[in-house]
Coordinates of C-alpha atoms in Angstrom, one line a residue:
Chain L
X1 CA -50.9 -68.4 9.9
X2 CA -48.1 -69.1 7.9
X3 CA -45.3 -66.4 7.6
X4 CA -42.7 -66.8 4.5
X5 CA -39.1 -64.5 5.5
X6 CA -36.6 -64.1 3.2
X7 CA -32.8 -62.6 3.8
X8 CA -31.7 -60.7 2.7
X9 CA -34.1 -58.2 1.3
X10 CA -31.5 -57.3 -1.0
X11 CA -28.0 -58.4 -1.9
X12 CA -25.1 -57.4 -4.6
X13 CA -22.5 -59.2 -5.7
X14 CA -20.0 -59.3 -8.8
X15 CA -20.3 -61.5 -11.5
X16 CA -19.3 -64.9 -11.0
X17 CA -19.3 -65.2 -8.1
X18 CA -21.7 -68.1 -5.7
X19 CA -24.2 -67.0 -3.8
X20 CA -26.8 -67.7 -1.2
X21 CA -30.7 -67.3 -0.8
X22 CA -32.7 -68.2 2.2
X23 CA -36.3 -68.4 2.4
X24 CA -37.5 -69.7 6.1
X25 CA -41.0 -70.7 7.2
X26 CA -43.1 -70.3 10.1
X27 CA -45.1 -73.7 9.9
X28 CA -43.9 -76.9 8.6
X29 CA -46.6 -78.6 7.6
X30 CA -46.0 -77.3 3.5
X31 CA -47.4 -79.2 0.8
X32 CA -44.8 -78.3 -0.6
X33 CA -42.3 -75.2 -1.9
X34 CA -42.0 -73.0 -5.3
X35 CA -39.4 -70.9 -6.2
X36 CA -39.8 -67.9 -8.1
X37 CA -38.0 -64.9 -10.1
X38 CA -39.5 -61.2 -11.4
X39 CA -37.6 -59.0 -13.1
X40 CA -38.7 -55.4 -12.9
X41 CA -42.0 -54.8 -14.2
X42 CA -42.6 -58.4 -15.2
X43 CA -44.6 -61.6 -14.2
X44 CA -43.3 -64.5 -11.8
X45 CA -41.6 -66.9 -13.3
X46 CA -41.1 -70.0 -11.9
X47 CA -37.6 -71.7 -11.2
X48 CA -37.9 -74.5 -9.5
X49 CA -40.5 -76.1 -7.1
X50 CA -39.6 -78.9 -4.3
X51 CA -42.4 -81.2 -3.0
X52 CA -41.9 -81.8 0.9
X53 CA -40.4 -85.0 0.1
X54 CA -37.8 -84.2 -1.4
X55 CA -34.7 -82.7 -0.1
X56 CA -33.4 -80.4 -3.0
X57 CA -34.2 -79.5 -6.5
X58 CA -31.5 -78.4 -9.4
X59 CA -32.0 -77.0 -13.3
X60 CA -29.3 -75.7 -14.4
X61 CA -26.7 -73.2 -11.8
X62 CA -29.7 -73.5 -9.5
X63 CA -29.9 -75.5 -6.8
X64 CA -32.4 -75.0 -4.6
X65 CA -32.6 -77.1 -0.5
X66 CA -35.6 -77.8 1.5
X67 CA -35.3 -78.6 5.0
X68 CA -38.7 -79.1 6.5
X69 CA -38.4 -79.0 9.9
X70 CA -36.6 -76.5 10.7
X71 CA -38.5 -74.6 7.9
X72 CA -35.8 -73.1 5.8
X73 CA -35.0 -73.3 2.2
X74 CA -31.8 -72.0 0.6
X75 CA -31.3 -70.7 -3.6
X76 CA -27.8 -70.9 -3.8
X77 CA -26.5 -69.8 -8.0
X78 CA -24.3 -71.1 -8.9
X79 CA -20.9 -68.6 -11.3
X80 CA -23.8 -65.9 -11.0
X81 CA -24.1 -63.6 -14.6
X82 CA -25.9 -59.6 -14.2
X83 CA -29.2 -61.8 -16.2
X84 CA -29.6 -63.1 -13.4
X85 CA -30.3 -60.0 -11.4
X86 CA -33.9 -59.7 -10.1
X87 CA -36.6 -60.5 -7.5
X88 CA -36.4 -63.8 -6.4
X89 CA -39.6 -64.9 -3.7
X90 CA -40.2 -68.1 -2.7
X91 CA -44.0 -69.6 -1.7
X92 CA -45.1 -72.0 0.4
X93 CA -48.4 -74.4 0.0
X94 CA -50.0 -75.7 3.6
X95 CA -50.5 -80.0 3.8
X96 CA -54.4 -77.9 4.6
X97 CA -54.8 -75.5 2.0
X98 CA -54.1 -75.0 -1.6
X99 CA -52.7 -70.7 -1.7
X100 CA -49.0 -69.9 -2.1
X101 CA -48.2 -68.2 0.9
X102 CA -45.3 -65.9 -0.4
X103 CA -42.2 -64.4 1.3
X104 CA -40.8 -60.9 1.5
X105 CA -38.1 -61.3 -1.6
X106 CA -34.9 -60.4 -2.1
X107 CA -33.8 -57.9 -4.3
X108 CA -30.5 -60.0 -6.4
X109 CA -28.1 -57.5 -8.4
X110 CA -24.9 -59.0 -10.4
X111 CA -23.1 -55.9 -11.0
X112 CA -20.9 -56.6 -14.6
Chain R
X1 CA -48.2 -68.6 -27.1
X2 CA -48.7 -67.1 -23.6
X3 CA -49.2 -69.6 -20.7
X4 CA -51.2 -67.0 -18.6
X5 CA -52.5 -64.0 -19.8
X6 CA -54.2 -61.0 -19.0
X7 CA -55.5 -57.5 -19.5
X8 CA -54.6 -54.9 -19.6
X9 CA -51.3 -54.5 -19.0
X10 CA -51.4 -51.6 -17.1
X11 CA -55.1 -49.3 -16.4
X12 CA -54.9 -45.9 -15.0
X13 CA -58.6 -44.5 -14.3
X14 CA -60.4 -42.4 -11.7
X15 CA -61.7 -43.1 -7.9
X16 CA -65.5 -44.2 -7.9
X17 CA -65.2 -45.7 -12.0
X18 CA -65.8 -49.7 -11.7
X19 CA -63.4 -51.4 -14.3
X20 CA -62.7 -55.3 -14.8
X21 CA -59.1 -57.0 -15.7
X22 CA -59.2 -59.9 -17.4
X23 CA -57.5 -63.5 -17.7
X24 CA -57.2 -66.9 -19.2
X25 CA -54.9 -69.8 -19.2
X26 CA -54.0 -72.7 -22.1
X27 CA -52.2 -74.3 -20.0
X28 CA -55.5 -77.3 -19.1
X29 CA -55.2 -76.2 -15.4
X30 CA -58.3 -76.3 -13.3
X31 CA -56.9 -73.6 -10.1
X32 CA -56.5 -70.0 -10.8
X33 CA -55.9 -67.7 -8.9
X34 CA -55.6 -63.5 -8.3
X35 CA -53.5 -62.4 -6.1
X36 CA -52.2 -58.1 -5.6
X37 CA -49.0 -57.1 -4.9
X38 CA -48.5 -54.1 -3.1
X39 CA -46.1 -51.1 -3.3
X40 CA -43.5 -53.1 -1.1
X41 CA -44.0 -55.5 -3.8
X42 CA -45.7 -58.2 -0.7
X43 CA -47.9 -60.6 -3.0
X44 CA -50.7 -61.9 -1.2
X45 CA -54.2 -64.3 -2.3
X46 CA -56.9 -62.8 -3.3
X47 CA -58.9 -65.1 -4.7
X48 CA -58.8 -69.2 -5.5
X49 CA -61.2 -71.2 -7.7
X50 CA -61.2 -74.8 -8.6
X51 CA -63.2 -76.1 -11.8
X52 CA -65.1 -72.3 -12.0
X53 CA -65.8 -73.0 -8.6
X54 CA -64.5 -70.3 -6.1
X55 CA -62.5 -71.9 -3.1
X56 CA -60.7 -69.1 -1.3
X57 CA -61.7 -65.9 -0.7
X58 CA -59.6 -64.3 2.0
X59 CA -60.4 -61.0 3.1
X60 CA -61.2 -58.5 0.2
X61 CA -63.6 -55.9 0.2
X62 CA -67.0 -57.0 -1.4
X63 CA -66.2 -54.5 -4.1
X64 CA -64.0 -56.7 -5.7
X65 CA -66.4 -59.8 -7.2
X66 CA -64.3 -62.8 -8.9
X67 CA -66.2 -64.2 -12.2
X68 CA -65.1 -67.7 -14.1
X69 CA -67.5 -68.4 -16.8
X70 CA -65.3 -71.5 -17.6
X71 CA -61.9 -73.2 -16.2
X72 CA -59.7 -71.8 -18.6
X73 CA -60.8 -67.8 -17.4
X74 CA -61.4 -66.3 -14.1
X75 CA -62.0 -62.3 -14.5
X76 CA -62.1 -60.0 -11.7
X77 CA -64.0 -56.8 -11.6
X78 CA -64.0 -54.4 -9.5
X79 CA -66.4 -52.0 -8.5
X80 CA -66.0 -48.1 -6.9
X81 CA -62.3 -47.7 -6.9
X82 CA -60.1 -47.0 -4.2
X83 CA -57.0 -45.0 -4.5
X84 CA -55.6 -47.8 -2.0
X85 CA -56.8 -50.4 -4.7
X86 CA -53.7 -49.4 -6.9
X87 CA -51.2 -52.3 -7.0
X88 CA -50.4 -54.7 -9.3
X89 CA -53.1 -57.4 -10.0
X90 CA -51.4 -60.8 -10.9
X91 CA -53.5 -64.2 -12.5
X92 CA -52.0 -67.5 -11.7
X93 CA -52.8 -71.0 -12.6
X94 CA -51.7 -74.7 -11.3
X95 CA -53.1 -77.9 -12.4
X96 CA -54.7 -78.7 -8.9
X97 CA -56.6 -77.7 -6.0
X98 CA -53.2 -78.9 -4.6
X99 CA -51.1 -76.6 -5.5
X100 CA -48.4 -77.8 -8.2
X101 CA -46.5 -75.9 -10.0
X102 CA -48.2 -71.7 -10.8
X103 CA -47.6 -70.6 -13.3
X104 CA -48.5 -66.7 -13.3
X105 CA -49.1 -63.7 -16.3
X106 CA -47.6 -60.5 -17.0
X107 CA -49.9 -59.1 -14.0
X108 CA -51.6 -56.0 -14.2
X109 CA -50.6 -52.7 -13.2
X110 CA -53.8 -50.6 -11.8
X111 CA -53.6 -46.8 -10.8
X112 CA -56.1 -45.3 -9.5
X113 CA -56.0 -41.2 -9.7

């Protein structure tokens, strides 16, 4: 069974700092990995999708990397802003299935 | 235009009642899902449908019954609601059975009193 863990559970940084969120998964036979953002009381917003054959994806100030063999992904946020404050979730899909296995989430607070 | 829309956004109801949550997607996707987010914010799959056919049915009480009248809609009906059913329920869709990018609805916060 796939287990997805995110560290840290909570992170607080001053505005302007670069930061890294971590995601690890136990079964490396993944089809893809997706990073989401969830704002309080809101749904999930897709940030980046990495296929298993890819090493990284970039969108604006966000960069996600994937190391399938070690079961890890990171989400790098450059020059953080207060508007980045949210919970960040990673989710993986296995080669053998079609559901997302979600991580436990990292709650990010960017202090102005 | 909202890609994946759920109604209602909030639902407060008494134990024992039967309620439904509706979900519609206008993305032309073939696959739709229901996820449950518990009080610890952990998201877990409940059901998955592809072209109106049930693909995934996780260990969910049979009081929960999904209905897909067409591939753009996946509704969730819950019978005999219990206190433990209180959670946020998210509908989502993706292009195919092999998950491509998934799009989520805004969630339905269900409170059973």
